[in-house]
Amino acid sequence: MKLINQFTLWYLCISAIVLLAGGMIVFYSVQREIIDEEGRRLKDTVKLIAGLLEKGTEIDDIAGHQVIIRELDPAAAEIPVQIKDTLAWFEPHQHFERELRASASYKIKDKHYFIAASNLVAESDEILDGVLQSIGWIFGLLLLVVALSGRLLSKAILTPFQHTLSAIQAFHLKQKDPIPFTTTRTDEFKTLNTFLGKMTTKALEDYRSLKEFTENASHELQTPLAIMRGKLELLLNSPITDTQAQLLADAHQAVDKLSQVNKSLTLLARLENQEFESSQVIDVSQLTLDTLSTFAELMEMKNLTLKTKIEADVFVQLHAVLASILLNNLISNAIRHNSTDGFIYVTLTPATLIIQNTGNPPQLPTHQLFERFKKSNQSNDSIGLGLAIVKQICDVSRFQIKYVYAEELHTVELNFSTKR
């Protein structure tokens, strides 16, 4: 939900609560004011009638529908003025109506008169209906004004925030210049822009430093590794004993492994820095067939049976280099961790790529196999970065990947269609 909509919703909820509370206050205030004012008027009417009687006016000339006068026992005590809120039968409409009555008794010229004056007043439900209708109209008007003004004001007030949000969304570590933020007079937006400016500038500086270090380290490591590999090959071709040959072969293998680790870590760094962009549409069907053909000899050496179900014309938005690395790592992993005389099943559809292979159960929880330097069998020649690279490529390309082991089959499923 947008920020302006949240503000509007909260404001309307608070306004509704305040209006209801205010409506109850108005209801009781109006009702009390009606009773008090009508009570004062009726008291004055009773006193006025008493004055007329004292002047000698006849009772029949005063008494009527709303005025009652009758004589009491002269010896009885006078009744003070009383106000009574009651119900009275209203003959024209044939139902009871709310009535306010003021009554008192006065001793005038040796006579004792009981005087009562009454009048119909608005009932509580009638007052409440009026108050609720007023609140409803006020709330409807408030809703209309807030909805219209909120849309108009949000464009003026939140425009700098929208510009900042767009700038952050377009931010990329490979850009050279800091983010240009829109000038604003709102203090909170100024603070936000200042913080984001410092943060992105620091991120750009750290990225350039890390990129430079990674490139330099990778380049500088390749030269001594190449020299070591060359020297070891010269020693292997020179007259040496079998023991020395074995030691040199182990050293040569270690150098090759170190070179692979260096290249893999460099690739992971480039992937994390988003140096690859998915700007091409790759024919995954043909690339999968080509990759399987490349590994055909290795599969023959382990006497592996390959079964495929590859649909034609499966195209995916993916960087060409990453696509090749992805398939190479998945298929080589299926061969390396397979058992002799095992099977490999490759299924490709427009939505998924599934690679299954036989092999020993994993010695680690399956979710850890996508982490760096985690491998099922610590004694094999794997460097433990193949699946980590695959996972990073999937993250960059917004693919979903999962790995399960069930029914003596290792299954890696890559989902092209589901974006996270």
CSV table of C-alpha atoms in Angstrom, one decimal:
chain,number,residue,atom,x,y,z
A,1,MET,CA,0.0,0.0,0.0
A,2,LYS,CA,1.3,3.5,-0.9
A,3,LEU,CA,2.4,5.8,1.9
A,4,ILE,CA,-0.2,8.4,1.0
A,5,ASN,CA,-3.0,5.8,1.1
A,6,GLN,CA,-1.8,4.6,4.6
A,7,PHE,CA,-1.8,8.2,5.8
A,8,THR,CA,-5.3,8.7,4.4
A,9,LEU,CA,-6.6,5.5,5.9
A,10,TRP,CA,-5.2,6.2,9.3
A,11,TYR,CA,-6.5,9.8,9.2
A,12,LEU,CA,-10.0,8.7,8.2
A,13,CYS,CA,-10.0,6.0,11.0
A,14,ILE,CA,-9.0,8.5,13.6
A,15,SER,CA,-11.5,11.0,12.2
A,16,ALA,CA,-14.3,8.4,12.4
A,17,ILE,CA,-13.4,7.7,16.0
A,18,VAL,CA,-13.3,11.4,16.9
A,19,LEU,CA,-16.5,12.1,15.1
A,20,LEU,CA,-18.3,9.3,16.9
A,21,ALA,CA,-17.0,10.4,20.2
A,22,GLY,CA,-17.9,14.0,19.3
A,23,GLY,CA,-21.3,12.9,18.2
A,24,MET,CA,-22.0,11.3,21.6
A,25,ILE,CA,-20.9,14.5,23.3
A,26,VAL,CA,-23.1,16.6,20.9
A,27,PHE,CA,-26.1,14.2,21.5
A,28,TYR,CA,-25.9,14.5,25.3
A,29,SER,CA,-25.2,18.2,25.2
A,30,VAL,CA,-28.1,18.9,22.9
A,31,GLN,CA,-30.5,16.7,24.8
A,32,ARG,CA,-29.5,18.3,28.1
A,33,GLU,CA,-29.8,21.8,26.7
A,34,ILE,CA,-33.3,21.0,25.3
A,35,ILE,CA,-34.4,19.6,28.7
A,36,ASP,CA,-32.9,22.5,30.7
A,37,GLU,CA,-34.3,25.2,28.4
A,38,GLU,CA,-37.8,23.7,28.2
A,39,GLY,CA,-37.7,23.1,31.9
A,40,ARG,CA,-37.0,26.7,32.6
A,41,ARG,CA,-39.8,27.8,30.2
A,42,LEU,CA,-42.3,25.5,31.9
A,43,LYS,CA,-41.3,26.8,35.3
A,44,ASP,CA,-41.8,30.3,34.2
A,45,THR,CA,-45.2,29.2,32.8
A,46,VAL,CA,-46.2,27.8,36.1
A,47,LYS,CA,-45.2,31.0,37.9
A,48,LEU,CA,-47.0,33.1,35.4
A,49,ILE,CA,-50.2,31.1,35.9
A,50,ALA,CA,-49.9,31.5,39.6
A,51,GLY,CA,-49.6,35.2,39.1
A,52,LEU,CA,-52.7,35.3,36.9
A,53,LEU,CA,-54.7,33.4,39.6
A,54,GLU,CA,-53.5,35.8,42.2
A,55,LYS,CA,-54.9,38.6,40.0
A,56,GLY,CA,-58.3,36.9,39.9
A,57,THR,CA,-58.2,35.3,36.4
A,58,GLU,CA,-60.7,32.5,36.1
A,59,ILE,CA,-59.3,28.9,36.0
A,60,ASP,CA,-61.3,28.1,32.9
A,61,ASP,CA,-59.6,30.9,31.0
A,62,ILE,CA,-56.2,29.5,31.8
A,63,ALA,CA,-56.5,25.7,31.9
A,64,GLY,CA,-56.1,23.8,28.7
A,65,HIS,CA,-54.4,21.0,26.9
A,66,GLN,CA,-51.0,21.8,28.2
A,67,VAL,CA,-52.0,23.5,31.5
A,68,ILE,CA,-53.7,21.7,34.4
A,69,ILE,CA,-55.1,23.5,37.4
A,70,ARG,CA,-57.0,21.9,40.2
A,71,GLU,CA,-57.7,22.8,43.8
A,72,LEU,CA,-56.0,21.0,46.7
A,73,ASP,CA,-56.8,20.8,50.5
A,74,PRO,CA,-55.9,24.2,51.8
A,75,ALA,CA,-54.3,22.5,54.8
A,76,ALA,CA,-51.9,20.5,52.7
A,77,ALA,CA,-48.3,21.6,52.4
A,78,GLU,CA,-47.2,23.5,49.3
A,79,ILE,CA,-45.5,21.4,46.6
A,80,PRO,CA,-42.3,22.9,45.4
A,81,VAL,CA,-41.6,23.3,41.6
A,82,GLN,CA,-40.8,19.9,40.1
A,83,ILE,CA,-39.7,18.9,36.6
A,84,LYS,CA,-40.7,15.5,35.3
A,85,ASP,CA,-39.6,13.8,32.1
A,86,THR,CA,-42.3,11.3,31.2
A,87,LEU,CA,-44.5,9.8,28.4
A,88,ALA,CA,-48.0,11.1,27.6
A,89,TRP,CA,-50.6,9.8,25.2
A,90,PHE,CA,-50.8,12.0,22.1
A,91,GLU,CA,-54.3,11.8,20.9
A,92,PRO,CA,-53.9,13.1,17.3
A,93,HIS,CA,-51.3,10.5,16.5
A,94,GLN,CA,-52.6,7.8,18.8
A,95,HIS,CA,-49.3,7.0,20.5
A,96,PHE,CA,-47.2,8.0,23.4
A,97,GLU,CA,-44.9,11.0,23.1
A,98,ARG,CA,-42.1,12.2,25.3
A,99,GLU,CA,-43.4,15.0,27.6
A,100,LEU,CA,-41.7,17.4,30.0
A,101,ARG,CA,-43.9,18.6,32.8
A,102,ALA,CA,-43.4,21.3,35.4
A,103,SER,CA,-45.7,21.3,38.5
A,104,ALA,CA,-46.1,23.1,41.8
A,105,SER,CA,-48.7,24.2,44.2
A,106,TYR,CA,-49.5,27.7,45.5
A,107,LYS,CA,-51.8,29.0,48.3
A,108,ILE,CA,-53.6,32.0,46.8
A,109,LYS,CA,-56.5,33.8,48.6
A,110,ASP,CA,-57.2,31.1,51.1
A,111,LYS,CA,-57.2,28.5,48.3
A,112,HIS,CA,-54.6,25.9,47.4
A,113,TYR,CA,-54.0,25.4,43.7
A,114,PHE,CA,-52.0,22.6,42.0
A,115,ILE,CA,-50.6,24.0,38.7
A,116,ALA,CA,-48.9,21.9,36.0
A,117,ALA,CA,-47.6,23.0,32.6
A,118,SER,CA,-46.3,20.5,30.0
A,119,ASN,CA,-44.9,20.4,26.5
A,120,LEU,CA,-43.8,17.7,24.0
A,121,VAL,CA,-40.0,17.5,23.5
A,122,ALA,CA,-37.9,15.6,21.0
A,123,GLU,CA,-37.2,12.0,22.0
A,124,SER,CA,-33.7,10.6,22.5
A,125,ASP,CA,-33.8,8.5,19.3
A,126,GLU,CA,-34.9,11.4,17.2
A,127,ILE,CA,-32.0,13.6,18.5
A,128,LEU,CA,-29.6,10.6,18.0
A,129,ASP,CA,-30.8,10.1,14.4
A,130,GLY,CA,-30.2,13.8,13.7
A,131,VAL,CA,-26.7,13.7,15.2
A,132,LEU,CA,-25.8,10.5,13.3
A,133,GLN,CA,-27.0,11.9,10.0
A,134,SER,CA,-24.9,15.0,10.6
A,135,ILE,CA,-21.9,12.9,11.4
A,136,GLY,CA,-22.5,10.8,8.3
A,137,TRP,CA,-22.6,13.8,6.0
A,138,ILE,CA,-19.6,15.3,7.6
A,139,PHE,CA,-17.6,12.1,7.3
A,140,GLY,CA,-18.6,11.7,3.7
A,141,LEU,CA,-17.5,15.2,2.9
A,142,LEU,CA,-14.3,14.7,4.8
A,143,LEU,CA,-13.7,11.4,2.9
A,144,LEU,CA,-14.2,13.2,-0.5
A,145,VAL,CA,-12.0,16.2,0.5
A,146,VAL,CA,-9.2,14.0,1.9
A,147,ALA,CA,-9.2,11.6,-1.0
A,148,LEU,CA,-8.9,14.4,-3.6
A,149,SER,CA,-6.6,16.7,-1.6
A,150,GLY,CA,-4.4,13.7,-0.7
A,151,ARG,CA,-3.8,12.8,-4.3
A,152,LEU,CA,-3.0,16.4,-5.2
A,153,LEU,CA,-0.8,17.1,-2.2
A,154,SER,CA,1.1,13.8,-2.5
A,155,LYS,CA,2.3,14.7,-5.9
A,156,ALA,CA,3.8,17.9,-4.5
A,157,ILE,CA,5.0,16.7,-1.1
A,158,LEU,CA,6.2,13.2,-2.1
A,159,THR,CA,7.7,14.0,-5.5
A,160,PRO,CA,11.3,14.3,-4.1
A,161,PHE,CA,10.8,11.0,-2.3
A,162,GLN,CA,9.7,9.4,-5.6
A,163,HIS,CA,12.7,10.8,-7.4
A,164,THR,CA,15.0,9.4,-4.6
A,165,LEU,CA,13.4,6.0,-4.9
A,166,SER,CA,13.8,6.0,-8.7
A,167,ALA,CA,17.4,7.0,-8.4
A,168,ILE,CA,18.1,4.2,-5.9
A,169,GLN,CA,16.4,1.6,-8.1
A,170,ALA,CA,18.5,2.7,-11.0
A,171,PHE,CA,21.7,2.7,-8.9
A,172,HIS,CA,24.4,0.3,-10.1
A,173,LEU,CA,27.8,-0.4,-8.7
A,174,LYS,CA,29.4,-0.1,-12.2
A,175,GLN,CA,28.3,3.6,-12.6
A,176,LYS,CA,31.1,6.1,-12.1
A,177,ASP,CA,29.3,9.1,-10.6
A,178,PRO,CA,27.3,9.4,-7.3
A,179,ILE,CA,23.5,9.5,-7.4
A,180,PRO,CA,22.1,13.0,-8.3
A,181,PHE,CA,19.3,13.6,-5.8
A,182,THR,CA,16.5,16.2,-6.3
A,183,THR,CA,16.6,19.3,-4.2
A,184,THR,CA,13.9,19.4,-1.5
A,185,ARG,CA,12.8,21.6,1.4
A,186,THR,CA,11.5,18.8,3.5
A,187,ASP,CA,14.0,18.1,6.4
A,188,GLU,CA,13.3,14.3,6.5
A,189,PHE,CA,13.9,14.0,2.7
A,190,LYS,CA,17.1,16.1,3.0
A,191,THR,CA,18.4,13.7,5.8
A,192,LEU,CA,17.5,10.7,3.7
A,193,ASN,CA,19.2,12.0,0.6
A,194,THR,CA,22.3,12.9,2.5
A,195,PHE,CA,22.5,9.4,4.1
A,196,LEU,CA,21.9,7.7,0.8
A,197,GLY,CA,24.4,9.9,-0.9
A,198,LYS,CA,27.1,9.0,1.6
A,199,MET,CA,26.2,5.3,1.6
A,200,THR,CA,26.2,4.9,-2.2
A,201,THR,CA,29.4,6.9,-2.6
A,202,LYS,CA,31.1,4.6,0.0
A,203,ALA,CA,29.7,1.6,-1.8
A,204,LEU,CA,31.1,2.8,-5.1
A,205,GLU,CA,34.5,3.4,-3.5
A,206,ASP,CA,34.5,0.0,-1.8
A,207,TYR,CA,33.4,-1.7,-5.0
A,208,ARG,CA,36.2,-0.1,-7.0
A,209,SER,CA,38.8,-1.0,-4.4
A,210,LEU,CA,37.6,-4.6,-4.1
A,211,LYS,CA,37.4,-5.0,-7.9
A,212,GLU,CA,40.9,-3.6,-8.3
A,213,PHE,CA,42.2,-5.9,-5.6
A,214,THR,CA,40.5,-9.0,-7.0
A,215,GLU,CA,41.8,-8.3,-10.5
A,216,ASN,CA,45.3,-7.6,-9.3
A,217,ALA,CA,45.3,-10.6,-7.0
A,218,SER,CA,44.0,-12.9,-9.8
A,219,HIS,CA,46.5,-11.6,-12.3
A,220,GLU,CA,49.5,-11.7,-9.9
A,221,LEU,CA,48.6,-15.3,-8.8
A,222,GLN,CA,48.5,-16.6,-12.4
A,223,THR,CA,52.1,-15.7,-13.1
A,224,PRO,CA,53.8,-17.6,-10.2
A,225,LEU,CA,51.3,-20.5,-10.7
A,226,ALA,CA,52.3,-20.8,-14.4
A,227,ILE,CA,56.0,-20.7,-13.4
A,228,MET,CA,55.4,-23.4,-10.8
A,229,ARG,CA,53.5,-25.5,-13.2
A,230,GLY,CA,56.2,-25.2,-15.9
A,231,LYS,CA,59.0,-26.0,-13.4
A,232,LEU,CA,57.1,-29.1,-12.2
A,233,GLU,CA,56.6,-30.3,-15.7
A,234,LEU,CA,60.3,-29.9,-16.4
A,235,LEU,CA,61.2,-31.9,-13.3
A,236,LEU,CA,58.7,-34.6,-14.3
A,237,ASN,CA,60.4,-35.0,-17.6
A,238,SER,CA,63.9,-35.2,-16.0
A,239,PRO,CA,65.6,-38.4,-14.7
A,240,ILE,CA,64.0,-38.9,-11.2
A,241,THR,CA,63.0,-41.8,-9.0
A,242,ASP,CA,59.4,-43.1,-8.8
A,243,THR,CA,59.0,-41.5,-5.4
A,244,GLN,CA,60.1,-38.1,-6.6
A,245,ALA,CA,57.8,-38.5,-9.6
A,246,GLN,CA,54.9,-39.1,-7.4
A,247,LEU,CA,55.7,-36.1,-5.2
A,248,LEU,CA,56.0,-33.9,-8.2
A,249,ALA,CA,52.8,-35.2,-9.6
A,250,ASP,CA,51.0,-34.4,-6.3
A,251,ALA,CA,52.5,-30.9,-6.3
A,252,HIS,CA,51.5,-30.4,-9.9
A,253,GLN,CA,47.9,-31.4,-9.1
A,254,ALA,CA,47.9,-29.1,-6.1
A,255,VAL,CA,49.0,-26.2,-8.3
A,256,ASP,CA,46.3,-27.0,-10.8
A,257,LYS,CA,43.7,-27.0,-8.0
A,258,LEU,CA,45.0,-23.7,-6.6
A,259,SER,CA,44.6,-22.2,-10.1
A,260,GLN,CA,41.1,-23.5,-10.3
A,261,VAL,CA,40.2,-22.0,-6.9
A,262,ASN,CA,41.7,-18.7,-8.0
A,263,LYS,CA,39.6,-18.6,-11.2
A,264,SER,CA,36.5,-19.8,-9.4
A,265,LEU,CA,36.8,-17.2,-6.6
A,266,THR,CA,37.4,-14.5,-9.2
A,267,LEU,CA,34.3,-15.6,-11.1
A,268,LEU,CA,32.2,-15.5,-7.9
A,269,ALA,CA,33.4,-12.0,-7.1
A,270,ARG,CA,32.4,-10.8,-10.6
A,271,LEU,CA,29.0,-12.5,-10.2
A,272,GLU,CA,28.4,-10.8,-6.8
A,273,ASN,CA,29.5,-7.5,-8.3
A,274,GLN,CA,26.9,-8.0,-11.1
A,275,GLU,CA,29.4,-7.6,-13.8
A,276,PHE,CA,27.4,-9.9,-16.1
A,277,GLU,CA,24.2,-8.7,-17.6
A,278,SER,CA,21.6,-11.0,-19.1
A,279,SER,CA,21.4,-9.2,-22.5
A,280,GLN,CA,21.1,-12.2,-24.8
A,281,VAL,CA,18.6,-14.9,-25.5
A,282,ILE,CA,20.4,-18.3,-25.4
A,283,ASP,CA,19.3,-21.4,-27.2
A,284,VAL,CA,19.5,-23.7,-24.1
A,285,SER,CA,18.5,-26.7,-26.1
A,286,GLN,CA,21.5,-26.6,-28.5
A,287,LEU,CA,23.8,-25.5,-25.7
A,288,THR,CA,22.8,-28.5,-23.5
A,289,LEU,CA,23.4,-30.9,-26.4
A,290,ASP,CA,26.8,-29.3,-27.2
A,291,THR,CA,27.8,-29.5,-23.5
A,292,LEU,CA,26.8,-33.2,-23.2
A,293,SER,CA,28.8,-33.9,-26.4
A,294,THR,CA,31.9,-32.3,-24.8
A,295,PHE,CA,31.6,-34.5,-21.7
A,296,ALA,CA,30.9,-37.7,-23.7
A,297,GLU,CA,34.4,-39.1,-23.3
A,298,LEU,CA,34.4,-38.6,-19.5
A,299,MET,CA,31.0,-40.4,-19.3
A,300,GLU,CA,32.5,-43.3,-21.4
A,301,MET,CA,35.5,-43.5,-19.0
A,302,LYS,CA,33.1,-44.1,-16.1
A,303,ASN,CA,30.8,-46.3,-18.2
A,304,LEU,CA,27.8,-43.9,-17.5
A,305,THR,CA,24.5,-44.3,-19.3
A,306,LEU,CA,23.1,-41.0,-20.5
A,307,LYS,CA,19.3,-40.6,-21.1
A,308,THR,CA,17.9,-37.3,-22.3
A,309,LYS,CA,14.6,-35.7,-23.0
A,310,ILE,CA,15.5,-32.3,-24.4
A,311,GLU,CA,12.8,-30.2,-26.1
A,312,ALA,CA,13.8,-28.1,-29.1
A,313,ASP,CA,13.9,-24.3,-29.2
A,314,VAL,CA,14.1,-23.6,-25.5
A,315,PHE,CA,15.3,-20.0,-25.2
A,316,VAL,CA,16.3,-18.2,-22.0
A,317,GLN,CA,17.5,-14.7,-21.2
A,318,LEU,CA,21.0,-15.4,-19.9
A,319,HIS,CA,24.5,-14.2,-20.4
A,320,ALA,CA,26.3,-16.5,-22.9
A,321,VAL,CA,29.4,-17.1,-20.7
A,322,LEU,CA,27.2,-17.7,-17.6
A,323,ALA,CA,25.1,-20.2,-19.5
A,324,SER,CA,28.1,-22.2,-20.6
A,325,ILE,CA,29.6,-22.2,-17.0
A,326,LEU,CA,26.2,-23.1,-15.6
A,327,LEU,CA,25.8,-26.2,-17.8
A,328,ASN,CA,29.5,-27.2,-17.5
A,329,ASN,CA,29.4,-27.2,-13.7
A,330,LEU,CA,26.1,-29.0,-13.5
A,331,ILE,CA,27.0,-31.8,-15.9
A,332,SER,CA,30.6,-32.2,-14.7
A,333,ASN,CA,29.2,-32.3,-11.1
A,334,ALA,CA,26.8,-35.1,-12.2
A,335,ILE,CA,29.7,-37.1,-13.7
A,336,ARG,CA,32.2,-36.5,-10.9
A,337,HIS,CA,29.8,-37.5,-8.1
A,338,ASN,CA,28.4,-40.5,-10.0
A,339,SER,CA,29.2,-44.1,-9.5
A,340,THR,CA,30.8,-46.4,-12.1
A,341,ASP,CA,28.2,-47.9,-14.4
A,342,GLY,CA,25.7,-45.3,-13.2
A,343,PHE,CA,23.1,-43.2,-15.0
A,344,ILE,CA,22.6,-39.5,-15.9
A,345,TYR,CA,19.1,-38.2,-16.8
A,346,VAL,CA,18.8,-34.8,-18.4
A,347,THR,CA,15.4,-33.2,-18.9
A,348,LEU,CA,14.8,-29.8,-20.5
A,349,THR,CA,11.5,-28.0,-21.0
A,350,PRO,CA,10.8,-24.3,-21.6
A,351,ALA,CA,10.3,-24.0,-17.8
A,352,THR,CA,12.9,-26.3,-16.2
A,353,LEU,CA,16.2,-28.0,-16.5
A,354,ILE,CA,16.5,-31.2,-14.5
A,355,ILE,CA,19.7,-33.2,-14.1
A,356,GLN,CA,19.6,-36.4,-12.2
A,357,ASN,CA,22.5,-38.8,-11.5
A,358,THR,CA,23.2,-41.9,-9.4
A,359,GLY,CA,25.8,-41.8,-6.7
A,360,ASN,CA,26.5,-42.1,-3.0
A,361,PRO,CA,24.2,-40.2,-0.6
A,362,PRO,CA,25.5,-36.7,0.3
A,363,GLN,CA,27.4,-36.5,3.6
A,364,LEU,CA,26.1,-33.0,4.3
A,365,PRO,CA,22.6,-31.4,4.5
A,366,THR,CA,21.6,-30.8,0.8
A,367,HIS,CA,21.1,-27.0,1.4
A,368,GLN,CA,24.7,-26.6,2.4
A,369,LEU,CA,26.0,-28.0,-0.9
A,370,PHE,CA,25.4,-24.6,-2.5
A,371,GLU,CA,27.8,-22.9,0.0
A,372,ARG,CA,31.4,-22.3,-0.8
A,373,PHE,CA,33.9,-25.0,-0.1
A,374,LYS,CA,31.1,-27.4,0.9
A,375,LYS,CA,31.3,-30.8,-0.8
A,376,SER,CA,29.7,-34.1,-0.2
A,377,ASN,CA,32.9,-36.1,-0.2
A,378,GLN,CA,35.9,-34.2,1.2
A,379,SER,CA,38.3,-36.8,-0.2
A,380,ASN,CA,37.5,-36.2,-3.9
A,381,ASP,CA,39.2,-33.8,-6.2
A,382,SER,CA,36.4,-31.2,-6.2
A,383,ILE,CA,37.3,-27.8,-4.9
A,384,GLY,CA,33.8,-27.2,-3.5
A,385,LEU,CA,32.9,-24.2,-5.6
A,386,GLY,CA,31.0,-25.6,-8.5
A,387,LEU,CA,27.5,-25.5,-7.0
A,388,ALA,CA,28.3,-22.2,-5.3
A,389,ILE,CA,29.0,-20.7,-8.7
A,390,VAL,CA,25.8,-22.3,-10.1
A,391,LYS,CA,23.8,-20.8,-7.2
A,392,GLN,CA,25.3,-17.4,-7.7
A,393,ILE,CA,24.5,-17.5,-11.5
A,394,CYS,CA,20.9,-18.4,-10.7
A,395,ASP,CA,20.7,-15.6,-8.2
A,396,VAL,CA,22.0,-13.1,-10.7
A,397,SER,CA,19.7,-14.5,-13.4
A,398,ARG,CA,16.7,-14.7,-11.0
A,399,PHE,CA,16.3,-18.4,-11.5
A,400,GLN,CA,15.2,-20.8,-8.8
A,401,ILE,CA,17.4,-23.9,-8.1
A,402,LYS,CA,16.9,-26.7,-5.7
A,403,TYR,CA,18.8,-29.9,-4.9
A,404,VAL,CA,17.3,-33.1,-3.4
A,405,TYR,CA,18.5,-36.7,-2.9
A,406,ALA,CA,15.8,-39.3,-3.0
A,407,GLU,CA,15.4,-42.9,-4.2
A,408,GLU,CA,19.2,-43.1,-4.7
A,409,LEU,CA,19.2,-40.2,-7.2
A,410,HIS,CA,20.8,-36.8,-6.9
A,411,THR,CA,18.4,-34.2,-8.5
A,412,VAL,CA,19.2,-30.6,-9.4
A,413,GLU,CA,16.2,-28.7,-10.7
A,414,LEU,CA,16.6,-25.3,-12.3
A,415,ASN,CA,13.4,-23.3,-12.8
A,416,PHE,CA,13.6,-20.6,-15.6
A,417,SER,CA,10.0,-19.4,-15.4
A,418,THR,CA,9.6,-18.5,-11.7
A,419,LYS,CA,10.9,-15.1,-10.8
A,420,ARG,CA,11.5,-14.5,-7.1
